[in-house]
Tab-separated table of C-alpha atoms in Angstrom:
chain	number	residue	atom	x	y	z
A	1	MET	CA	12.178	12.493	-6.714
A	2	LYS	CA	10.510	9.583	-8.418
A	3	ARG	CA	7.419	8.234	-6.768
A	4	LEU	CA	7.768	4.958	-4.918
A	5	LEU	CA	4.870	2.585	-4.863
A	6	LEU	CA	5.008	0.014	-2.107
A	7	ALA	CA	2.271	-2.605	-2.127
A	8	VAL	CA	2.547	-3.478	1.505
A	9	CYS	CA	0.976	-6.567	3.067
A	10	LEU	CA	1.538	-6.563	6.819
A	11	ALA	CA	0.724	-10.021	8.132
A	12	GLY	CA	2.096	-10.253	11.638
A	13	ALA	CA	4.882	-7.795	12.318
A	14	ILE	CA	6.131	-6.953	8.800
A	15	ALA	CA	6.032	-8.817	5.472
A	16	PRO	CA	7.961	-8.419	2.232
A	17	VAL	CA	6.728	-5.860	-0.219
A	18	GLN	CA	7.296	-5.031	-3.819
A	19	ALA	CA	8.829	-1.673	-4.641
A	20	ARG	CA	10.286	0.293	-7.509
A	21	ASN	CA	13.358	2.499	-7.280
A	22	LEU	CA	14.646	1.270	-3.915
A	23	HIS	CA	18.090	0.882	-5.454
A	24	ALA	CA	18.013	4.487	-6.589
A	25	ILE	CA	17.310	5.566	-3.030
A	26	SER	CA	20.200	3.667	-1.534
A	27	SER	CA	22.654	4.716	-4.279
A	28	ARG	CA	22.273	8.378	-3.158
A	29	ALA	CA	23.292	7.662	0.398
A	30	ASP	CA	26.628	9.470	0.222
A	31	LYS	CA	25.021	12.816	-0.705
A	32	ALA	CA	22.723	13.384	2.264
A	33	PRO	CA	23.487	11.246	5.342
A	34	ALA	CA	20.299	12.069	7.359
A	35	LYS	CA	18.127	11.665	4.287
A	36	ALA	CA	19.884	8.458	3.407
A	37	THR	CA	19.142	7.005	6.848
A	38	VAL	CA	15.411	7.630	6.395
A	39	GLN	CA	15.562	6.217	2.889
A	40	ALA	CA	17.285	3.135	4.343
A	41	PHE	CA	14.377	2.837	6.785
A	42	PHE	CA	11.866	2.858	3.897
A	43	ALA	CA	14.035	0.383	1.904
A	44	ALA	CA	14.116	-2.067	4.867
A	45	PHE	CA	10.383	-1.626	5.341
A	46	GLY	CA	9.847	-2.267	1.671
A	47	LYS	CA	11.873	-5.447	1.842
A	48	GLY	CA	10.078	-6.666	4.968
A	49	ASP	CA	13.437	-6.682	6.799
A	50	LEU	CA	12.451	-5.894	10.391
A	51	GLU	CA	15.964	-6.172	11.809
A	52	ALA	CA	17.424	-3.791	9.177
A	53	LEU	CA	14.527	-1.417	9.865
A	54	VAL	CA	15.200	-1.502	13.626
A	55	GLN	CA	18.892	-0.832	13.019
A	56	THR	CA	18.075	2.490	11.353
A	57	PHE	CA	16.993	3.707	14.821
A	58	ASP	CA	19.158	4.812	17.726
A	59	PRO	CA	18.769	2.464	20.753
A	60	ASN	CA	17.156	5.366	22.701
A	61	ALA	CA	15.018	6.701	19.817
A	62	GLU	CA	11.692	8.377	20.578
A	63	ILE	CA	8.909	7.178	18.318
A	64	THR	CA	5.639	9.069	18.161
A	65	ALA	CA	2.597	7.628	16.339
A	66	VAL	CA	0.310	10.633	15.752
A	67	ARG	CA	0.399	11.954	19.319
A	68	THR	CA	2.737	11.899	22.269
A	69	GLY	CA	1.783	10.218	25.480
A	70	GLU	CA	1.000	6.817	26.926
A	71	ARG	CA	-0.976	4.312	24.959
A	72	ALA	CA	-3.894	2.297	26.234
A	73	ALA	CA	-3.632	-1.501	25.803
A	74	GLY	CA	-3.888	-2.364	22.127
A	75	GLN	CA	-3.728	1.255	20.990
A	76	LEU	CA	-1.288	2.295	18.230
A	77	TYR	CA	-1.278	6.047	18.779
A	78	GLY	CA	1.139	7.347	21.361
A	79	SER	CA	4.809	7.122	22.302
A	80	TYR	CA	7.331	4.314	21.947
A	81	LYS	CA	10.948	4.154	23.069
A	82	GLY	CA	14.056	2.511	21.596
A	83	HIS	CA	14.443	-0.670	19.596
A	84	THR	CA	11.787	-2.434	21.664
A	85	GLY	CA	9.371	0.399	20.904
A	86	VAL	CA	10.116	0.147	17.172
A	87	ARG	CA	9.319	-3.570	17.280
A	88	GLU	CA	6.107	-2.910	19.320
A	89	PHE	CA	5.013	-0.241	16.826
A	90	VAL	CA	5.622	-2.375	13.742
A	91	SER	CA	3.985	-5.378	15.429
A	92	GLY	CA	0.939	-3.255	16.274
A	93	LEU	CA	0.655	-2.174	12.688
A	94	GLY	CA	0.647	-5.778	11.563
A	95	ALA	CA	-1.957	-6.718	14.100
A	96	ALA	CA	-4.259	-3.859	13.238
A	97	PHE	CA	-3.967	-3.581	9.459
A	98	SER	CA	-3.629	-5.414	6.210
A	99	THR	CA	-1.903	-2.756	4.075
A	100	LYS	CA	-3.152	-2.584	0.514
A	101	ALA	CA	-1.003	0.284	-0.835
A	102	PHE	CA	1.772	2.523	0.553
A	103	THR	CA	3.486	5.274	-1.424
A	104	VAL	CA	6.396	7.474	-0.547
A	105	ASP	CA	6.029	10.604	-2.632
A	106	GLN	CA	8.839	12.741	-1.147
A	107	VAL	CA	11.793	12.478	1.165
A	108	ILE	CA	13.425	15.877	1.882
A	109	GLY	CA	16.340	16.420	4.208
A	110	GLU	CA	18.352	19.336	5.462
A	111	GLY	CA	20.968	18.866	8.160
A	112	GLU	CA	19.655	16.410	10.722
A	113	ILE	CA	15.983	16.945	9.899
A	114	VAL	CA	14.166	14.767	7.295
A	115	PHE	CA	10.558	15.044	6.178
A	116	ALA	CA	8.734	12.416	4.072
A	117	SER	CA	5.182	12.217	2.799
A	118	GLY	CA	2.905	9.919	0.855
A	119	LYS	CA	-0.377	8.007	0.935
A	120	PHE	CA	-1.562	4.626	2.131
A	121	THR	CA	-4.611	2.405	2.197
A	122	HIS	CA	-5.040	-0.167	4.992
A	123	GLU	CA	-7.775	-2.623	5.630
A	124	VAL	CA	-8.687	-2.453	9.343
A	125	LYS	CA	-8.606	-6.102	10.378
A	126	ALA	CA	-11.212	-5.690	13.128
A	127	THR	CA	-13.881	-4.266	10.749
A	128	GLY	CA	-12.759	-5.135	7.237
A	129	LYS	CA	-13.171	-1.435	6.323
A	130	LEU	CA	-10.606	0.535	4.320
A	131	PHE	CA	-8.631	3.324	5.951
A	132	SER	CA	-6.968	5.648	3.422
A	133	SER	CA	-4.854	8.650	4.360
A	134	ASP	CA	-2.169	11.011	3.337
A	135	TRP	CA	0.714	10.769	5.764
A	136	ALA	CA	3.745	12.793	6.800
A	137	LEU	CA	6.877	11.818	8.735
A	138	LYS	CA	9.400	13.999	10.534
A	139	CYS	CA	12.649	12.432	11.655
A	140	VAL	CA	15.735	13.723	13.442
A	141	VAL	CA	18.872	11.783	12.511
A	142	ARG	CA	22.161	11.912	14.426
A	143	GLY	CA	25.168	9.719	13.915
A	144	GLY	CA	23.401	7.931	11.059
A	145	LYS	CA	20.524	6.768	13.317
A	146	ILE	CA	16.956	7.996	13.714
A	147	VAL	CA	16.656	9.566	17.193
A	148	SER	CA	13.230	11.019	16.766
A	149	TYR	CA	10.402	9.632	14.564
A	150	HIS	CA	6.976	11.355	14.396
A	151	PHE	CA	4.372	9.914	12.019
A	152	TYR	CA	1.196	11.863	11.165
A	153	GLU	CA	-1.942	10.507	9.526
A	154	ASP	CA	-5.706	11.221	9.318
A	155	SER	CA	-6.693	9.847	12.744
A	156	ALA	CA	-10.354	10.737	12.181
A	157	ALA	CA	-10.368	8.486	9.149
A	158	LEU	CA	-9.025	5.616	11.268
A	159	LEU	CA	-11.784	6.198	13.857
A	160	GLN	CA	-14.390	6.001	11.073
A	161	ALA	CA	-12.889	2.829	9.579
A	162	SER	CA	-12.639	1.270	13.043
A	163	ALA	CA	-16.252	1.887	13.959
A	164	GLY	CA	-18.648	-1.051	13.746
A	165	SER	CA	-21.289	-1.147	11.027
């Protein structure tokens, strides 16, 4: 699959981004329904369309940012639930980071399971330091909606970028 380069600038909840090959992603939707749902998620994210992004999720979806469990106030890592949780997660990303680059290198699906991977660079707003990481995503899709979303990144790199000088 061709490499997507998304130059993401999250200011607030989600902002428009520039992307290549998003049309190619959506034009393959009829060949792999679960994969197409995740690709629609990335396309909505790339366009800065929060409502379209939310609609790729089941109303009872389970969202996991790095680890399962409750989140402390202001913390991104942990569990979120449903459409409200999707909005909270995206809003938290916008509050914490100014994204400088985001690439989707692969999206692979079989049955209801979809894996994606890539790289990103964020500026941590609280410190001004850069946070770069490879990332991976595992989604379970049923009925054309994401019911489980688990995002993995280098959490140690975030701790380092979040530390004061």
